Amino acid sequence: MTIGKVSAIIVLISTIIGILANIAGITEFVLKMRDRYGPGSAQTSEISEEEPGKKQTDDIKRNVYSIDENGKITFVQGTEIVLRVKNNVGLVTTDSRGYLQGKGSEINSDSIYQIHNTPDDYSGLQGVYGFVRVAADEDNAPVYENADEIQSWECFEFFKHNEYVYIKSQANDKYITCVLDEEGDRLCARGEEVQEWELFSVYIRDKKKWKNIFTDEKMEF
């Protein structure tokens, strides 16, 4: 066998080996693509893509508030909430004199309060006129909005009660109540115990609506 023939055979064998290597590489690539995008992987891929959205819209409890063993609710710093009185279903809103009342029917800037947490685990509420405070040294301890900073007068605790919350004031250890038929259904920190008058629904933003944190009810205003 001549040297030329030997060289040709060697070249042919090398070419065949190269083709087989390329086929193996292509096969491996196809298998990887099938594993990644095939029918069996569709569910995993879909969950992975939608998970960030679910955390924001569906998993409200984990992302907006927590509840301890005593039922105390701690909201995420900066959460905006709307409160509605259980007894007369009026929205809590700040009137022209700064007092909080439970008679609103439309959500606007006067009915939205932002949560500010304190280092000692209390919650402050900030509205358009300032922080909400309790006038503990006045008759009936009215609740109004005009403070520039959070001190004990502006500190509250939220507690879960079935699908409602009740709110306790640090200023006098009384519960916030809506005094129906008294001075425009004003809120006062004078409740000695939690009854129907001291219960509120809490709503948070859910896209373009407001959603009850304990139910699927949404505000339709």
Phi, psi and omega in degrees: 000131183284164180296325180297317180295319180300316180297319180297317180297318180298316179298317181297316180297318180297320179296315180299317180298318179298317179297315180298321179296318179296319179299318180297318180295317179297318179300316179298319179297315180298317180297320179295319179294321178296319178295325184280319189242003180290172182305324182292339182258358185299317183296316179298316181297318182295318180296318181299320182287326186270348186302316179301320178294321180296323180298328183274325188255325185261319186268066184298316187302316185288332189255342185247328181205165173226157180232128180271184185294342178266003180087005180286134182259130173242118180273155174295138180307130177089358179298135176264132182231157171236135180251142176229132182289133180295317190288324180239009180049024175277146177283141175287126181217158180265125181278182185294342179263000178096356180278144176275134180223156181252067182215007180287155179232357182224133180283124174212190184298334181281352181244008179250127182236136182260135181282132172233113182276145180257160180299335180261026170071032170254168179240132172257154180239122180249128176246195184289339182258359181134197180275145178286135180224163176251126176275076188295340181265007177253161178301131179068359177050067179295155179253124179217176190235103177197006185278145180271342181211170181261119170233194184299331180292337184253015183256137181222161173234135178257137178229142178281138175220095187056238180265012181239176173231155167237154190236127181250136180268134176288332185299323182220009180059027177254163180265143178289129180230150175263114184274092183297138177067013175241114177049054175072034179057048182288156174269135179225149177264076183223005181288127179276335178211167183271115175231195182300326184290343184257012184254138182225150169267146180242132180237144175234165181294136174222091187060243183262007180236182177239132188242135176297132185289342182250349180227180178267006181295139177236147177291132180242058180255000000 
